[in-house]
Amino acid sequence: MRGMIYVVPMMVLLSACSHKPYGRLCPGEVSTLSGQVTGQSQAWVFDEIQRFTVTDHGTTMQSGYLHSANRSLYIPSATTSEGFLAQRLSTDRFRIIDPGHDAMVTWTCPVSATAP
């Protein structure tokens, strides 16, 4: 019984400290690198601040660690394991670029509602 006094608070602390990214269903715009819109997309974006994951029709792509030499001048970006460029444009906008196919998808996620 005495051991439970220490185990229960420890379990509560550990579960409170764990962070799981939450996914948002985000509409996207498919376009050429020059900006000509070629279609629409919709995907689940899981934002983890330093990286993000996009899941669309059972396919998952992870951005990798996003970095920028100077965040006020340069967009945080990374190269995915598939060879695409992943960018975090803002807290609610994410982009995957495929230069080999002259294509990019930009997802704009709905702003999360905050509790009153």
Short mmCIF file of N, CA and C in Angstrom, two decimals:
data_model
loop_
_atom_site.label_atom_id
_atom_site.label_comp_id
_atom_site.label_asym_id
_atom_site.label_seq_id
_atom_site.Cartn_x
_atom_site.Cartn_y
_atom_site.Cartn_z
N MET A 1 0.84 -1.20 0.00
CA MET A 1 0.00 0.00 0.00
C MET A 1 0.87 1.25 0.00
N ARG A 2 1.94 1.19 0.79
CA ARG A 2 2.82 2.34 0.89
C ARG A 2 3.48 2.66 -0.45
N GLY A 3 3.81 1.61 -1.22
CA GLY A 3 4.41 1.80 -2.54
C GLY A 3 3.46 2.50 -3.51
N MET A 4 2.19 2.26 -3.37
CA MET A 4 1.20 2.88 -4.25
C MET A 4 1.15 4.38 -4.06
N ILE A 5 1.48 4.84 -2.86
CA ILE A 5 1.49 6.28 -2.58
C ILE A 5 2.49 6.98 -3.48
N TYR A 6 3.60 6.31 -3.80
CA TYR A 6 4.62 6.92 -4.65
C TYR A 6 4.39 6.64 -6.14
N VAL A 7 3.82 5.51 -6.46
CA VAL A 7 3.63 5.11 -7.86
C VAL A 7 2.54 5.94 -8.53
N VAL A 8 1.43 6.15 -7.87
CA VAL A 8 0.31 6.87 -8.48
C VAL A 8 0.68 8.31 -8.84
N PRO A 9 1.27 9.10 -7.92
CA PRO A 9 1.65 10.45 -8.33
C PRO A 9 2.69 10.47 -9.46
N MET A 10 3.60 9.51 -9.47
CA MET A 10 4.61 9.45 -10.53
C MET A 10 3.96 9.18 -11.88
N MET A 11 2.97 8.29 -11.91
CA MET A 11 2.27 7.99 -13.16
C MET A 11 1.51 9.22 -13.66
N VAL A 12 0.91 9.96 -12.75
CA VAL A 12 0.18 11.17 -13.13
C VAL A 12 1.14 12.20 -13.70
N LEU A 13 2.29 12.38 -13.08
CA LEU A 13 3.28 13.33 -13.58
C LEU A 13 3.80 12.94 -14.95
N LEU A 14 4.09 11.69 -15.14
CA LEU A 14 4.61 11.24 -16.43
C LEU A 14 3.59 11.40 -17.54
N SER A 15 2.34 11.11 -17.25
CA SER A 15 1.32 11.25 -18.29
C SER A 15 1.03 12.72 -18.58
N ALA A 16 1.16 13.58 -17.60
CA ALA A 16 0.92 15.01 -17.81
C ALA A 16 2.04 15.65 -18.61
N CYS A 17 3.24 15.11 -18.51
CA CYS A 17 4.38 15.69 -19.21
C CYS A 17 4.53 15.19 -20.64
N SER A 18 3.85 14.13 -20.98
CA SER A 18 4.01 13.60 -22.34
C SER A 18 3.27 14.51 -23.32
N HIS A 19 3.86 14.66 -24.48
CA HIS A 19 3.27 15.52 -25.50
C HIS A 19 3.00 14.67 -26.74
N LYS A 20 1.77 14.69 -27.19
CA LYS A 20 1.43 14.01 -28.43
C LYS A 20 0.92 15.07 -29.38
N PRO A 21 1.43 15.07 -30.61
CA PRO A 21 0.94 16.06 -31.56
C PRO A 21 -0.52 15.77 -31.91
N TYR A 22 -1.25 16.81 -32.13
CA TYR A 22 -2.64 16.64 -32.52
C TYR A 22 -2.74 16.90 -34.02
N GLY A 23 -3.59 16.15 -34.66
CA GLY A 23 -3.75 16.29 -36.09
C GLY A 23 -4.92 17.19 -36.43
N ARG A 24 -4.77 17.87 -37.54
CA ARG A 24 -5.84 18.72 -38.06
C ARG A 24 -6.06 18.36 -39.51
N LEU A 25 -7.30 18.25 -39.90
CA LEU A 25 -7.64 18.01 -41.29
C LEU A 25 -7.56 19.35 -42.02
N CYS A 26 -6.63 19.42 -42.98
CA CYS A 26 -6.32 20.71 -43.59
C CYS A 26 -6.53 20.67 -45.10
N PRO A 27 -7.23 21.66 -45.66
CA PRO A 27 -7.35 21.75 -47.11
C PRO A 27 -6.03 22.23 -47.69
N GLY A 28 -5.73 21.76 -48.90
CA GLY A 28 -4.48 22.16 -49.54
C GLY A 28 -4.69 22.56 -50.99
N GLU A 29 -3.73 23.32 -51.47
CA GLU A 29 -3.75 23.76 -52.85
C GLU A 29 -2.53 23.17 -53.56
N VAL A 30 -2.78 22.46 -54.64
CA VAL A 30 -1.71 21.89 -55.46
C VAL A 30 -1.41 22.88 -56.57
N SER A 31 -0.12 23.17 -56.75
CA SER A 31 0.25 24.13 -57.78
C SER A 31 1.62 23.80 -58.36
N THR A 32 1.95 24.49 -59.45
CA THR A 32 3.28 24.38 -60.02
C THR A 32 4.22 25.25 -59.19
N LEU A 33 5.52 25.12 -59.42
CA LEU A 33 6.47 25.95 -58.68
C LEU A 33 6.32 27.43 -58.99
N SER A 34 5.79 27.74 -60.15
CA SER A 34 5.56 29.14 -60.50
C SER A 34 4.27 29.68 -59.90
N GLY A 35 3.45 28.80 -59.29
CA GLY A 35 2.25 29.26 -58.60
C GLY A 35 0.94 29.01 -59.31
N GLN A 36 0.97 28.37 -60.47
CA GLN A 36 -0.27 28.08 -61.19
C GLN A 36 -1.00 26.93 -60.50
N VAL A 37 -2.22 27.19 -60.05
CA VAL A 37 -3.01 26.19 -59.32
C VAL A 37 -3.44 25.08 -60.28
N THR A 38 -3.17 23.83 -59.84
CA THR A 38 -3.52 22.67 -60.68
C THR A 38 -4.52 21.73 -60.00
N GLY A 39 -4.83 21.98 -58.73
CA GLY A 39 -5.78 21.10 -58.06
C GLY A 39 -5.90 21.40 -56.58
N GLN A 40 -6.67 20.57 -55.91
CA GLN A 40 -6.92 20.70 -54.49
C GLN A 40 -6.50 19.41 -53.78
N SER A 41 -6.25 19.52 -52.50
CA SER A 41 -5.84 18.37 -51.69
C SER A 41 -6.46 18.52 -50.31
N GLN A 42 -6.47 17.45 -49.57
CA GLN A 42 -6.90 17.49 -48.18
C GLN A 42 -6.10 16.42 -47.45
N ALA A 43 -5.49 16.79 -46.33
CA ALA A 43 -4.65 15.84 -45.61
C ALA A 43 -4.69 16.15 -44.12
N TRP A 44 -4.31 15.14 -43.33
CA TRP A 44 -4.14 15.34 -41.89
C TRP A 44 -2.71 15.82 -41.66
N VAL A 45 -2.57 16.94 -40.97
CA VAL A 45 -1.25 17.48 -40.64
C VAL A 45 -1.08 17.38 -39.13
N PHE A 46 -0.01 16.72 -38.72
CA PHE A 46 0.33 16.58 -37.31
C PHE A 46 1.52 17.48 -37.03
N ASP A 47 1.28 18.55 -36.28
CA ASP A 47 2.29 19.57 -36.03
C ASP A 47 3.04 19.26 -34.73
N GLU A 48 4.35 19.15 -34.84
CA GLU A 48 5.19 18.92 -33.67
C GLU A 48 6.18 20.07 -33.46
N ILE A 49 5.90 21.25 -33.94
CA ILE A 49 6.68 22.47 -33.85
C ILE A 49 8.00 22.36 -34.63
N GLN A 50 8.90 21.46 -34.24
CA GLN A 50 10.19 21.32 -34.93
C GLN A 50 10.11 20.42 -36.17
N ARG A 51 8.99 19.74 -36.35
CA ARG A 51 8.78 18.87 -37.50
C ARG A 51 7.27 18.71 -37.67
N PHE A 52 6.85 18.19 -38.81
CA PHE A 52 5.44 17.89 -39.01
C PHE A 52 5.30 16.64 -39.86
N THR A 53 4.13 16.04 -39.78
CA THR A 53 3.82 14.84 -40.54
C THR A 53 2.53 15.08 -41.30
N VAL A 54 2.50 14.65 -42.55
CA VAL A 54 1.31 14.79 -43.39
C VAL A 54 0.84 13.39 -43.77
N THR A 55 -0.46 13.12 -43.56
CA THR A 55 -1.04 11.84 -43.94
C THR A 55 -2.20 12.09 -44.89
N ASP A 56 -2.12 11.46 -46.06
CA ASP A 56 -3.12 11.64 -47.10
C ASP A 56 -3.38 10.30 -47.77
N HIS A 57 -4.61 9.80 -47.70
CA HIS A 57 -5.01 8.54 -48.33
C HIS A 57 -4.08 7.38 -47.95
N GLY A 58 -3.73 7.28 -46.68
CA GLY A 58 -2.91 6.18 -46.21
C GLY A 58 -1.41 6.37 -46.41
N THR A 59 -0.98 7.42 -47.06
CA THR A 59 0.43 7.72 -47.26
C THR A 59 0.87 8.76 -46.23
N THR A 60 1.97 8.46 -45.54
CA THR A 60 2.48 9.37 -44.52
C THR A 60 3.86 9.87 -44.91
N MET A 61 4.07 11.19 -44.75
CA MET A 61 5.35 11.79 -45.04
C MET A 61 5.78 12.64 -43.84
N GLN A 62 6.99 12.42 -43.36
CA GLN A 62 7.52 13.18 -42.24
C GLN A 62 8.51 14.21 -42.77
N SER A 63 8.40 15.42 -42.24
CA SER A 63 9.24 16.50 -42.73
C SER A 63 10.70 16.35 -42.34
N GLY A 64 10.96 15.73 -41.22
CA GLY A 64 12.31 15.77 -40.67
C GLY A 64 12.46 17.02 -39.83
N TYR A 65 13.61 17.19 -39.21
CA TYR A 65 13.84 18.34 -38.33
C TYR A 65 13.93 19.62 -39.16
N LEU A 66 13.02 20.55 -38.91
CA LEU A 66 12.99 21.83 -39.63
C LEU A 66 14.01 22.79 -39.02
N HIS A 67 14.77 23.44 -39.86
CA HIS A 67 15.76 24.38 -39.33
C HIS A 67 15.86 25.60 -40.25
N SER A 68 16.41 26.66 -39.69
CA SER A 68 16.61 27.90 -40.41
C SER A 68 17.77 28.64 -39.76
N ALA A 69 18.65 29.20 -40.57
CA ALA A 69 19.78 29.96 -40.04
C ALA A 69 19.29 31.20 -39.29
N ASN A 70 18.18 31.77 -39.74
CA ASN A 70 17.61 32.96 -39.11
C ASN A 70 16.11 32.94 -39.41
N ARG A 71 15.30 32.59 -38.42
CA ARG A 71 13.86 32.43 -38.65
C ARG A 71 13.15 33.71 -39.06
N SER A 72 13.75 34.87 -38.80
CA SER A 72 13.11 36.11 -39.24
C SER A 72 13.38 36.37 -40.73
N LEU A 73 14.37 35.70 -41.30
CA LEU A 73 14.69 35.89 -42.72
C LEU A 73 14.38 34.68 -43.59
N TYR A 74 14.51 33.46 -43.02
CA TYR A 74 14.40 32.25 -43.81
C TYR A 74 13.32 31.32 -43.25
N ILE A 75 12.62 30.64 -44.15
CA ILE A 75 11.55 29.72 -43.76
C ILE A 75 12.18 28.43 -43.22
N PRO A 76 11.75 27.97 -42.03
CA PRO A 76 12.24 26.69 -41.53
C PRO A 76 11.90 25.56 -42.51
N SER A 77 12.90 24.78 -42.90
CA SER A 77 12.66 23.75 -43.89
C SER A 77 13.58 22.55 -43.66
N ALA A 78 13.26 21.47 -44.35
CA ALA A 78 14.03 20.23 -44.27
C ALA A 78 13.79 19.44 -45.54
N THR A 79 14.66 18.47 -45.77
CA THR A 79 14.48 17.55 -46.88
C THR A 79 13.93 16.25 -46.33
N THR A 80 12.82 15.78 -46.90
CA THR A 80 12.21 14.54 -46.43
C THR A 80 13.05 13.35 -46.90
N SER A 81 12.78 12.18 -46.35
CA SER A 81 13.50 10.97 -46.76
C SER A 81 13.20 10.62 -48.21
N GLU A 82 12.06 11.11 -48.73
CA GLU A 82 11.70 10.88 -50.14
C GLU A 82 12.38 11.88 -51.08
N GLY A 83 13.06 12.88 -50.53
CA GLY A 83 13.75 13.87 -51.35
C GLY A 83 12.97 15.13 -51.63
N PHE A 84 11.82 15.33 -50.98
CA PHE A 84 11.03 16.54 -51.15
C PHE A 84 11.49 17.61 -50.17
N LEU A 85 11.18 18.86 -50.47
CA LEU A 85 11.45 19.96 -49.55
C LEU A 85 10.20 20.19 -48.72
N ALA A 86 10.35 20.18 -47.40
CA ALA A 86 9.23 20.44 -46.49
C ALA A 86 9.45 21.79 -45.83
N GLN A 87 8.41 22.61 -45.78
CA GLN A 87 8.51 23.94 -45.19
C GLN A 87 7.37 24.18 -44.21
N ARG A 88 7.70 24.86 -43.12
CA ARG A 88 6.69 25.34 -42.18
C ARG A 88 6.56 26.84 -42.43
N LEU A 89 5.50 27.24 -43.12
CA LEU A 89 5.33 28.64 -43.51
C LEU A 89 4.84 29.50 -42.35
N SER A 90 4.03 28.91 -41.49
CA SER A 90 3.51 29.60 -40.30
C SER A 90 2.99 28.53 -39.35
N THR A 91 2.34 28.95 -38.28
CA THR A 91 1.80 27.97 -37.34
C THR A 91 0.66 27.16 -37.95
N ASP A 92 0.07 27.66 -39.05
CA ASP A 92 -1.08 26.99 -39.66
C ASP A 92 -0.89 26.66 -41.14
N ARG A 93 0.31 26.90 -41.69
CA ARG A 93 0.55 26.64 -43.12
C ARG A 93 1.80 25.78 -43.29
N PHE A 94 1.65 24.72 -44.09
CA PHE A 94 2.73 23.76 -44.31
C PHE A 94 2.82 23.48 -45.80
N ARG A 95 4.05 23.22 -46.28
CA ARG A 95 4.23 22.99 -47.72
C ARG A 95 5.20 21.84 -47.96
N ILE A 96 4.88 21.04 -48.99
CA ILE A 96 5.77 20.01 -49.51
C ILE A 96 6.02 20.35 -50.97
N ILE A 97 7.30 20.38 -51.36
CA ILE A 97 7.68 20.75 -52.73
C ILE A 97 8.38 19.57 -53.40
N ASP A 98 7.94 19.25 -54.62
CA ASP A 98 8.56 18.21 -55.43
C ASP A 98 9.10 18.88 -56.70
N PRO A 99 10.36 19.34 -56.68
CA PRO A 99 10.88 20.06 -57.85
C PRO A 99 11.00 19.19 -59.10
N GLY A 100 11.17 17.87 -58.92
CA GLY A 100 11.28 16.98 -60.07
C GLY A 100 10.01 16.91 -60.91
N HIS A 101 8.87 17.15 -60.29
CA HIS A 101 7.59 17.12 -60.99
C HIS A 101 6.95 18.51 -61.08
N ASP A 102 7.76 19.56 -60.80
CA ASP A 102 7.26 20.94 -60.86
C ASP A 102 5.94 21.08 -60.10
N ALA A 103 5.92 20.59 -58.85
CA ALA A 103 4.68 20.61 -58.08
C ALA A 103 4.95 20.91 -56.61
N MET A 104 3.96 21.51 -55.99
CA MET A 104 4.00 21.74 -54.54
C MET A 104 2.57 21.74 -54.02
N VAL A 105 2.45 21.37 -52.75
CA VAL A 105 1.16 21.38 -52.08
C VAL A 105 1.31 22.24 -50.84
N THR A 106 0.41 23.19 -50.66
CA THR A 106 0.41 24.06 -49.49
C THR A 106 -0.89 23.83 -48.73
N TRP A 107 -0.76 23.35 -47.49
CA TRP A 107 -1.93 23.10 -46.65
C TRP A 107 -2.09 24.27 -45.69
N THR A 108 -3.32 24.77 -45.59
CA THR A 108 -3.66 25.82 -44.63
C THR A 108 -4.63 25.22 -43.64
N CYS A 109 -4.17 25.03 -42.40
CA CYS A 109 -4.97 24.36 -41.40
C CYS A 109 -5.88 25.33 -40.67
N PRO A 110 -7.06 24.86 -40.27
CA PRO A 110 -7.96 25.72 -39.50
C PRO A 110 -7.32 26.07 -38.16
N VAL A 111 -7.56 27.26 -37.71
CA VAL A 111 -7.03 27.71 -36.43
C VAL A 111 -7.75 26.94 -35.32
N SER A 112 -6.99 26.42 -34.40
CA SER A 112 -7.58 25.66 -33.28
C SER A 112 -8.38 26.59 -32.38
N ALA A 113 -9.52 26.12 -31.96
CA ALA A 113 -10.35 26.90 -31.05
C ALA A 113 -9.75 26.83 -29.65
N THR A 114 -9.75 27.94 -28.97
CA THR A 114 -9.23 27.97 -27.60
C THR A 114 -10.39 27.98 -26.62
N ALA A 115 -10.18 27.39 -25.48
CA ALA A 115 -11.22 27.36 -24.45
C ALA A 115 -11.37 28.72 -23.82
N PRO A 116 -12.60 29.11 -23.49
CA PRO A 116 -12.83 30.45 -22.90
C PRO A 116 -12.26 30.55 -21.50
#
